[in-house]
Short mmCIF file of C-alpha atoms in Angstrom, two decimals:
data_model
loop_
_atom_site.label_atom_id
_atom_site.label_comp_id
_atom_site.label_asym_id
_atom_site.label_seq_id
_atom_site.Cartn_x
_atom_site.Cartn_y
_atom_site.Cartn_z
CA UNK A 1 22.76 -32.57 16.98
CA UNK A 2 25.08 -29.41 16.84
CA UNK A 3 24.53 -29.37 13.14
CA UNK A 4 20.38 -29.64 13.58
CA UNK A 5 20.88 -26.63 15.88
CA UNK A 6 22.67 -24.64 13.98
CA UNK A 7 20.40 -25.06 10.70
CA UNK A 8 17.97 -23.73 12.49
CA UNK A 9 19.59 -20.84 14.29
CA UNK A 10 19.99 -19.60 10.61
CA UNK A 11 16.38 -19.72 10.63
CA UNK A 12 17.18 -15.95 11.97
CA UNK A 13 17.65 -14.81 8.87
CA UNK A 14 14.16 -15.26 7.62
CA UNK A 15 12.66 -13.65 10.72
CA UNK A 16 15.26 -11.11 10.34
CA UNK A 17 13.70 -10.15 7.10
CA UNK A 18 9.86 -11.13 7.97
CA UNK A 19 10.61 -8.20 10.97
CA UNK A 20 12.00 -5.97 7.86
CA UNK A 21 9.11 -6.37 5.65
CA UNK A 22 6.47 -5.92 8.71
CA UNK A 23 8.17 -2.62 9.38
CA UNK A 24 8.38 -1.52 5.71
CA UNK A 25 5.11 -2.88 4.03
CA UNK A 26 2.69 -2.06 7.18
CA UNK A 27 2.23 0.97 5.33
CA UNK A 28 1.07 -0.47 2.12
CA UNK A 29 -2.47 -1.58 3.95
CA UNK A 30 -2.86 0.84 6.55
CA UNK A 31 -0.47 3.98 5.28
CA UNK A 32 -3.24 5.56 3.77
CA UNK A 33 -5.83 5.21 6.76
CA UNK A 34 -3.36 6.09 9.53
CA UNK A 35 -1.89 9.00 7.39
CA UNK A 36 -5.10 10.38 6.99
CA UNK A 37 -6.30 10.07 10.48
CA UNK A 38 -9.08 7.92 10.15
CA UNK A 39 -7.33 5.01 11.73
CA UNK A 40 -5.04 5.39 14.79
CA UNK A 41 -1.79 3.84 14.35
CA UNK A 42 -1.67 1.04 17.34
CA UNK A 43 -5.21 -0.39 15.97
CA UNK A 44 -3.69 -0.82 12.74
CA UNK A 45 -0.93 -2.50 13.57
CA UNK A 46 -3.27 -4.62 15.86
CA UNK A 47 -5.53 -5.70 12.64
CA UNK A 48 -2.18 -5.63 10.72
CA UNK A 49 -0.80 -8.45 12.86
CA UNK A 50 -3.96 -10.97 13.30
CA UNK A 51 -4.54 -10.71 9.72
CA UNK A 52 -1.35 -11.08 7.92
CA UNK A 53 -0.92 -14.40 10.05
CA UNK A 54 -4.06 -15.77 8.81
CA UNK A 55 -3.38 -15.07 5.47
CA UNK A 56 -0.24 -16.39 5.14
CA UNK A 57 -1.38 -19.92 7.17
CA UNK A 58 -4.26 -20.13 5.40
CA UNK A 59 -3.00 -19.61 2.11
CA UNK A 60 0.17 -18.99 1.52
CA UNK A 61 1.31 -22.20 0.33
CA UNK A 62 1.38 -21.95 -3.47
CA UNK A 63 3.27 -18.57 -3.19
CA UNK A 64 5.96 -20.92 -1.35
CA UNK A 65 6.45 -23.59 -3.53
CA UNK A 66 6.24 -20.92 -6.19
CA UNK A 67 9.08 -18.66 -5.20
CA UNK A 68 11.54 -21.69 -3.52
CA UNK A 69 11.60 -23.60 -7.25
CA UNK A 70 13.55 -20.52 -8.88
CA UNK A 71 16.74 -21.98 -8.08
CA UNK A 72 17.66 -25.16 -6.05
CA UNK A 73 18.26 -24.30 -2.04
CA UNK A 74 19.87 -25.56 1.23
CA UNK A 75 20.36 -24.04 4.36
CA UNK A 76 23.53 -22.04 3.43
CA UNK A 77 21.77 -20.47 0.91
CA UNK A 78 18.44 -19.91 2.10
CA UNK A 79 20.49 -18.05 5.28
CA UNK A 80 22.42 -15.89 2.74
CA UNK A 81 19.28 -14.80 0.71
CA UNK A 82 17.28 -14.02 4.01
CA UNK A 83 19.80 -11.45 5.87
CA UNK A 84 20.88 -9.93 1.88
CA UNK A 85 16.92 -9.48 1.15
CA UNK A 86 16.70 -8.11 4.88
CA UNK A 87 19.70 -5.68 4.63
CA UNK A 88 18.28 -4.24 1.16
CA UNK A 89 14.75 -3.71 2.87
CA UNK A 90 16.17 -2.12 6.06
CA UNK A 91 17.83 0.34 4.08
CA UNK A 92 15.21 1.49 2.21
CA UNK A 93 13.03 1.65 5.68
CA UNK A 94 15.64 3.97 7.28
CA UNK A 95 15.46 6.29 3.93
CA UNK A 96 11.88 6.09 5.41
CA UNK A 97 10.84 5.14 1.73
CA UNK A 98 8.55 1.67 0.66
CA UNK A 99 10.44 -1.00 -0.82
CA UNK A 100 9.54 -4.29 -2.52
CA UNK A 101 10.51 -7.60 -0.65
CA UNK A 102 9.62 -9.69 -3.70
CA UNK A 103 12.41 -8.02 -5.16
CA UNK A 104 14.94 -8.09 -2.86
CA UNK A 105 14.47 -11.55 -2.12
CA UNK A 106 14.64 -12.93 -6.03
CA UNK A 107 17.37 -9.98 -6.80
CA UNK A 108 19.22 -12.62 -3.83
CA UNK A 109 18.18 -15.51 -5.00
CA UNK A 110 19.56 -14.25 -8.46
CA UNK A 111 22.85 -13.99 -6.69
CA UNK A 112 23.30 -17.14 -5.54
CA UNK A 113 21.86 -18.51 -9.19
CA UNK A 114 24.69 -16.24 -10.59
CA UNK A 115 27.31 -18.41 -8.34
CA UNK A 116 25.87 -21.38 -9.10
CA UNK A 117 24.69 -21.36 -12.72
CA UNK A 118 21.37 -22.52 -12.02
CA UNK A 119 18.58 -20.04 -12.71
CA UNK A 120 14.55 -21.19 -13.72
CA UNK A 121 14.03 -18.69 -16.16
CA UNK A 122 10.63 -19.71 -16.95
CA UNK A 123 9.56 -19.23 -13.11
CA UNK A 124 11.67 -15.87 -13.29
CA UNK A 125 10.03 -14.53 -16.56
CA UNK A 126 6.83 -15.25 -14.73
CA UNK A 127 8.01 -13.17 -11.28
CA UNK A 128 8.83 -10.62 -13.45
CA UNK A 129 5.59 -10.02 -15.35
CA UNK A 130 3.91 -9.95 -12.42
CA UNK A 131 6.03 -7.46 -11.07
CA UNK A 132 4.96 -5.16 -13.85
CA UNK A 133 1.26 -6.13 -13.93
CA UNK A 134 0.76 -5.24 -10.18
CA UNK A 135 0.92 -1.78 -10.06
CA UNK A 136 -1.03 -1.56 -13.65
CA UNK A 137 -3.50 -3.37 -12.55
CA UNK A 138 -3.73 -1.68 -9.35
CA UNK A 139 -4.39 1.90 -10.71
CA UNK A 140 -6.74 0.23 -13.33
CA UNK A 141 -8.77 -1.23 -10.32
CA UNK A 142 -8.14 1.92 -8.47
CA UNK A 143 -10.38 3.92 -11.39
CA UNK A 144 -13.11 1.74 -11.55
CA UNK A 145 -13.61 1.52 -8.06
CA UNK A 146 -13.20 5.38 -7.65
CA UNK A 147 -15.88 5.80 -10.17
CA UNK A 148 -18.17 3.03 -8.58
CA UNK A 149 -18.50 4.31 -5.28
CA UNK A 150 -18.40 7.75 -5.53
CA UNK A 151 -21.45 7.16 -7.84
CA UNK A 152 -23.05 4.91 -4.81
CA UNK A 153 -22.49 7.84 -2.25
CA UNK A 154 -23.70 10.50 -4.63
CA UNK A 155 -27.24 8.62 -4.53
CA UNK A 156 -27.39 8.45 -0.74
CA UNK A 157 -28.06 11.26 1.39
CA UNK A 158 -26.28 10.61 4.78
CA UNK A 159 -24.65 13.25 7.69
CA UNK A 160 -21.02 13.48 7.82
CA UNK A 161 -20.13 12.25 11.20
CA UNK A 162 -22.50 9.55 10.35
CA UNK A 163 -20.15 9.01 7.00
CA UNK A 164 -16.84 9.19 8.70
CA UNK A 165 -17.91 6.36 11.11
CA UNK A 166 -18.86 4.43 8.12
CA UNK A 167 -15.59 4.67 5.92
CA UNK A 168 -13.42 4.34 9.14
CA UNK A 169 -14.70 1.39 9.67
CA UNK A 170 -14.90 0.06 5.98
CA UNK A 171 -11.29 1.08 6.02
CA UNK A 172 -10.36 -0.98 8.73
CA UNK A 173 -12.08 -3.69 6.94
CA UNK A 174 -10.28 -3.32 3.87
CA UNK A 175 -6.73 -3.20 5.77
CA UNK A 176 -7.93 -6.43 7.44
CA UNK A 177 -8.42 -7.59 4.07
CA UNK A 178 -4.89 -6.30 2.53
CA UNK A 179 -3.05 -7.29 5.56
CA UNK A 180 -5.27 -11.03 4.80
CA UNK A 181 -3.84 -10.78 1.00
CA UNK A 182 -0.43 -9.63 2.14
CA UNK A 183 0.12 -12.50 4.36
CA UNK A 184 -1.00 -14.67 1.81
CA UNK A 185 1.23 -13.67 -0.70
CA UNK A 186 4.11 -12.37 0.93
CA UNK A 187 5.26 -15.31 3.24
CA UNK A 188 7.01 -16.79 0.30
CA UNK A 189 9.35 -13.99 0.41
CA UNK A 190 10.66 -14.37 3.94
CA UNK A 191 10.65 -18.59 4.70
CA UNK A 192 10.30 -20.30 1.05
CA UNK A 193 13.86 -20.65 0.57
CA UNK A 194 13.72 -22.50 3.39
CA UNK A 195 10.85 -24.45 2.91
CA UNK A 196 13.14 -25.17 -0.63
CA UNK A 197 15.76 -25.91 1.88
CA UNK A 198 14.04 -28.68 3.50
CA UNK A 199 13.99 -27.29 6.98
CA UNK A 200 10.18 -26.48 7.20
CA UNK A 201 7.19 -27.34 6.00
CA UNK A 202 4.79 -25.01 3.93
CA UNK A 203 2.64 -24.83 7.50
CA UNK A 204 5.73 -23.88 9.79
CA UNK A 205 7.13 -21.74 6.69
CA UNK A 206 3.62 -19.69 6.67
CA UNK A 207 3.37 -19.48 10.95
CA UNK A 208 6.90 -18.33 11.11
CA UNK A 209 7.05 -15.68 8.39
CA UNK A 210 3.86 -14.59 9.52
CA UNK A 211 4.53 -14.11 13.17
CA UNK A 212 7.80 -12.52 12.22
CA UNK A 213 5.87 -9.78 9.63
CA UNK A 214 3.62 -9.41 12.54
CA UNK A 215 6.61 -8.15 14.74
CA UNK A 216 8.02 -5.76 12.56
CA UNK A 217 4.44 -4.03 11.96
CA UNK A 218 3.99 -3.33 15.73
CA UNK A 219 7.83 -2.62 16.37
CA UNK A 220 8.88 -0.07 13.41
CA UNK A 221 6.33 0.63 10.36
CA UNK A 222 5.17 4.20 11.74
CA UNK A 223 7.72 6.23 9.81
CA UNK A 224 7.01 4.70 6.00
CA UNK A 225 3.24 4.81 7.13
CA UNK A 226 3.69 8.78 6.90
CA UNK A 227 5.50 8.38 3.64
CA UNK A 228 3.25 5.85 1.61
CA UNK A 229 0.07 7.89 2.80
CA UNK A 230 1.24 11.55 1.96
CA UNK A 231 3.98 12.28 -0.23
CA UNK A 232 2.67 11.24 -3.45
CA UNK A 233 -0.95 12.82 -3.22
CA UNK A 234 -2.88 14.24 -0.71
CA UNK A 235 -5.81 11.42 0.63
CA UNK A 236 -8.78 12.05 1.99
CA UNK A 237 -10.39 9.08 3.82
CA UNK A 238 -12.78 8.19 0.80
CA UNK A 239 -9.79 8.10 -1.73
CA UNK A 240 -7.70 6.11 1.16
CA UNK A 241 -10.58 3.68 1.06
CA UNK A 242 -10.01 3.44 -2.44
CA UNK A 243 -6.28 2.59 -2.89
CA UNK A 244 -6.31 0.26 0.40
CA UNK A 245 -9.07 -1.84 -1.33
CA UNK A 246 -7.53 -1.72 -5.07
CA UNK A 247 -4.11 -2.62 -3.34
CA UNK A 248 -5.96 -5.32 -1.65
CA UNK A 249 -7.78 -7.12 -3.96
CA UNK A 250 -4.30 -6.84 -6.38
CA UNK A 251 -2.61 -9.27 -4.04
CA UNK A 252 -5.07 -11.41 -3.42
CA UNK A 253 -5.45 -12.18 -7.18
CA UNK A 254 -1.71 -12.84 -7.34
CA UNK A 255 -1.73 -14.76 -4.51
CA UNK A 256 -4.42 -17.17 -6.13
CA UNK A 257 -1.96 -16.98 -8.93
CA UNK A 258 0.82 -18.21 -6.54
CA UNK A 259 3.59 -15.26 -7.11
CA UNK A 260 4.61 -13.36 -4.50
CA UNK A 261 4.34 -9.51 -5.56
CA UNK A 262 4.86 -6.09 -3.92
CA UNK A 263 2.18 -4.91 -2.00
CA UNK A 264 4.45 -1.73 -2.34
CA UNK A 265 3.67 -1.46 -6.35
CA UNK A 266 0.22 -1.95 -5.40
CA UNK A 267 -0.34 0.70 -3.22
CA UNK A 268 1.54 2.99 -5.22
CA UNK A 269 -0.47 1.76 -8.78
CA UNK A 270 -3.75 2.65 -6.42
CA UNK A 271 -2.29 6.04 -5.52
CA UNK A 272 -1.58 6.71 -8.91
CA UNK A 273 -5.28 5.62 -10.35
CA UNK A 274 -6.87 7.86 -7.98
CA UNK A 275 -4.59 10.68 -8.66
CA UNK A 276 -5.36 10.37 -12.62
CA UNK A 277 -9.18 10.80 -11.55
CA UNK A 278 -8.62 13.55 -9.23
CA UNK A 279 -5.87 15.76 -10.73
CA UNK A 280 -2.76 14.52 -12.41
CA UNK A 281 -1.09 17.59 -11.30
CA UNK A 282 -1.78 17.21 -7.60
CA UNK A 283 0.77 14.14 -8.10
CA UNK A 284 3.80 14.41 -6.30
CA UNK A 285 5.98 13.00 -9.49
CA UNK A 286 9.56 13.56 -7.42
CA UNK A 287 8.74 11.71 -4.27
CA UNK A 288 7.12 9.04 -7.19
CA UNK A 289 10.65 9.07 -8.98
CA UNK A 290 11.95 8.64 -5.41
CA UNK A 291 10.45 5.57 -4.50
CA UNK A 292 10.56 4.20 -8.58
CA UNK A 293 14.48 4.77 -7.90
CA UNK A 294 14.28 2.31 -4.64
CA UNK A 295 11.94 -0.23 -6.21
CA UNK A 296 14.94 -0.20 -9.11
CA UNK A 297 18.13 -0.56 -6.74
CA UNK A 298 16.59 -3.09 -4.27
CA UNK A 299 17.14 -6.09 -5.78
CA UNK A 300 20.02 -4.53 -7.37
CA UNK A 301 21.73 -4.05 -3.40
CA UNK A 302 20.62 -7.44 -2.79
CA UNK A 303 21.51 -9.82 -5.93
CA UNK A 304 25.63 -8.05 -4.92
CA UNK A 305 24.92 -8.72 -1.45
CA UNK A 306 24.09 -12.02 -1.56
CA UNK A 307 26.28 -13.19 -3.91
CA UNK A 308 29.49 -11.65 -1.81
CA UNK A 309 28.09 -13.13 1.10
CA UNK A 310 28.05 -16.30 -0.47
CA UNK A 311 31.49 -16.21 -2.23
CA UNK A 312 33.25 -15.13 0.80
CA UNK A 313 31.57 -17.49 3.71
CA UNK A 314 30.44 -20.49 1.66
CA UNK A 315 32.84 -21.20 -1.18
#
């Protein structure tokens, strides 16, 4: 009985980091809209929270089994990879900067492989092109969808308070979306270790990474909100509409796929597209080095982390 209990209090681990993610990657659906005032901050996180649940019950399955057959798991080190991961992404939320959970959480798992000598490097090689494909094909989608709808609203004749309403609300539809896609994919990140574990199943895995996401979005995601949506170009609410939709429908081809990616990358690949249309030179390329540099010591911070953790409680 004790032990039952106390397999599940480490079950605090993944909500530890599903709160750390909510805070930090709030901003990769809704950073754009709230920075640019179309959207007020409380009704994002509102959408934010309903959605990302949904996604992630609805389909975040694959993602799951996906990310939890990198390595084998148990409790012990499904605990250790959750509060690493976590650690990694709360330090990069108090630098205020966007960092990517997928890679904090495999940089952990990679930790524990280390330890262990047991590392799928087939279903690592197959994280890791993803990783590089998401924020390529982000700006990619980012241009063509620039291009599209500009053309559309150059053909319509319509008042501007009467075009404001419109995109605020399209943009709230397309956060709904991304925060849909984000649950979806994301989950894996904060409860398939322990699904991998045996603990939960892929439905209680989804509810409680979800709910947990959910919490950090409403608790602590203003600050990398404001960072996400301004330092790297200047948005207006048409170009915010743009990268929230190109980020969205990213992650919700990778989560058909069934690998977890960084909503983070996404965003930043849609930033990046738009700016190339726009003006290349309006492109804040130090805060973009910046938040490159965290992207790159993330899973660095938590593949160390987890695999002192590890070494010093469990072996």
């Amino acid at each position: 009985m004790f032990l039952f209990s106390l397999s599940y209090l480490k079950l605090l681990g993944g909500i530890y980091l599903g709160w750390s993610l909510g805070a930090n990657n709030t901003a990769n659906v809704f950073g754009t809209a709230v920075s640019s005032g179309m959207v007020k901050f409380r009704t994002a996180t509102v959408f934010f929270a309903v959605f990302v649940i949904l996604g992630a019950v609805i389909g975040g399955a694959p993602g799951i089994k996906t990310l939890g057959g990198l390595t084998s798991q148990n409790i012990n080190t499904a605990f250790v990879i959750s509060v690493a991961s976590a650690v990694a992404v709360t330090l990069l939320t108090m630098l205020k900067l966007p960092a990517s959970v997928s890679q904090a959480v495999v940089g952990a798992i990679l930790g524990i492989g280390i330890l262990q000598k047991q590392i799928n490097f087939a279903g690592l090689q197959k994280v890791v092109i993803c990783w590089i494909c998401t924020p390529v094909g982000a700006a990619v989608i980012s241009v063509f969808l620039y291009l599209i709808l500009s053309r559309i609203l150059r053909r319509i004749t319509i008042h501007f308070l009467d075009f404001d309403r419109i995109v605020r609300i399209l943009l709230i539809i397309s956060g709904a979306y991304g925060a849909y896609a984000l649950g979806a994919n994301n989950v894996a990140n904060i409860t398939g270790v322990y699904y991998q574990a045996g603990i939960l199943t892929p439905f209680l895995a989804s509810l409680i990474g979800s709910i947990s996401i959910a919490l950090g979005a409403v608790t602590y995601s203003r600050n990398v909100m404001m960072t996400v949506g301004k330092s790297v170009i200047p948005l207006n609410s048409f170009c915010a509409l743009v990268v929230v939709l190109s980020e969205a429908i990213t992650v919700d081809i990778f989560a058909h796929i069934g690998v977890p990616v960084s909503t983070g990358q996404a965003v930043i690949g849609g930033v990046i597209g738009v700016g190339i249309i726009r003006n290349v030179n309006a492109i804040n390329f130090k805060a973009l080095y910046k938040i490159f540099s965290g992207w790159v010591v993330t899973p660095v911070i938590s593949c160390v982390l987890s695999y002192m953790l590890y070494k010093i409680f469990y072996m």
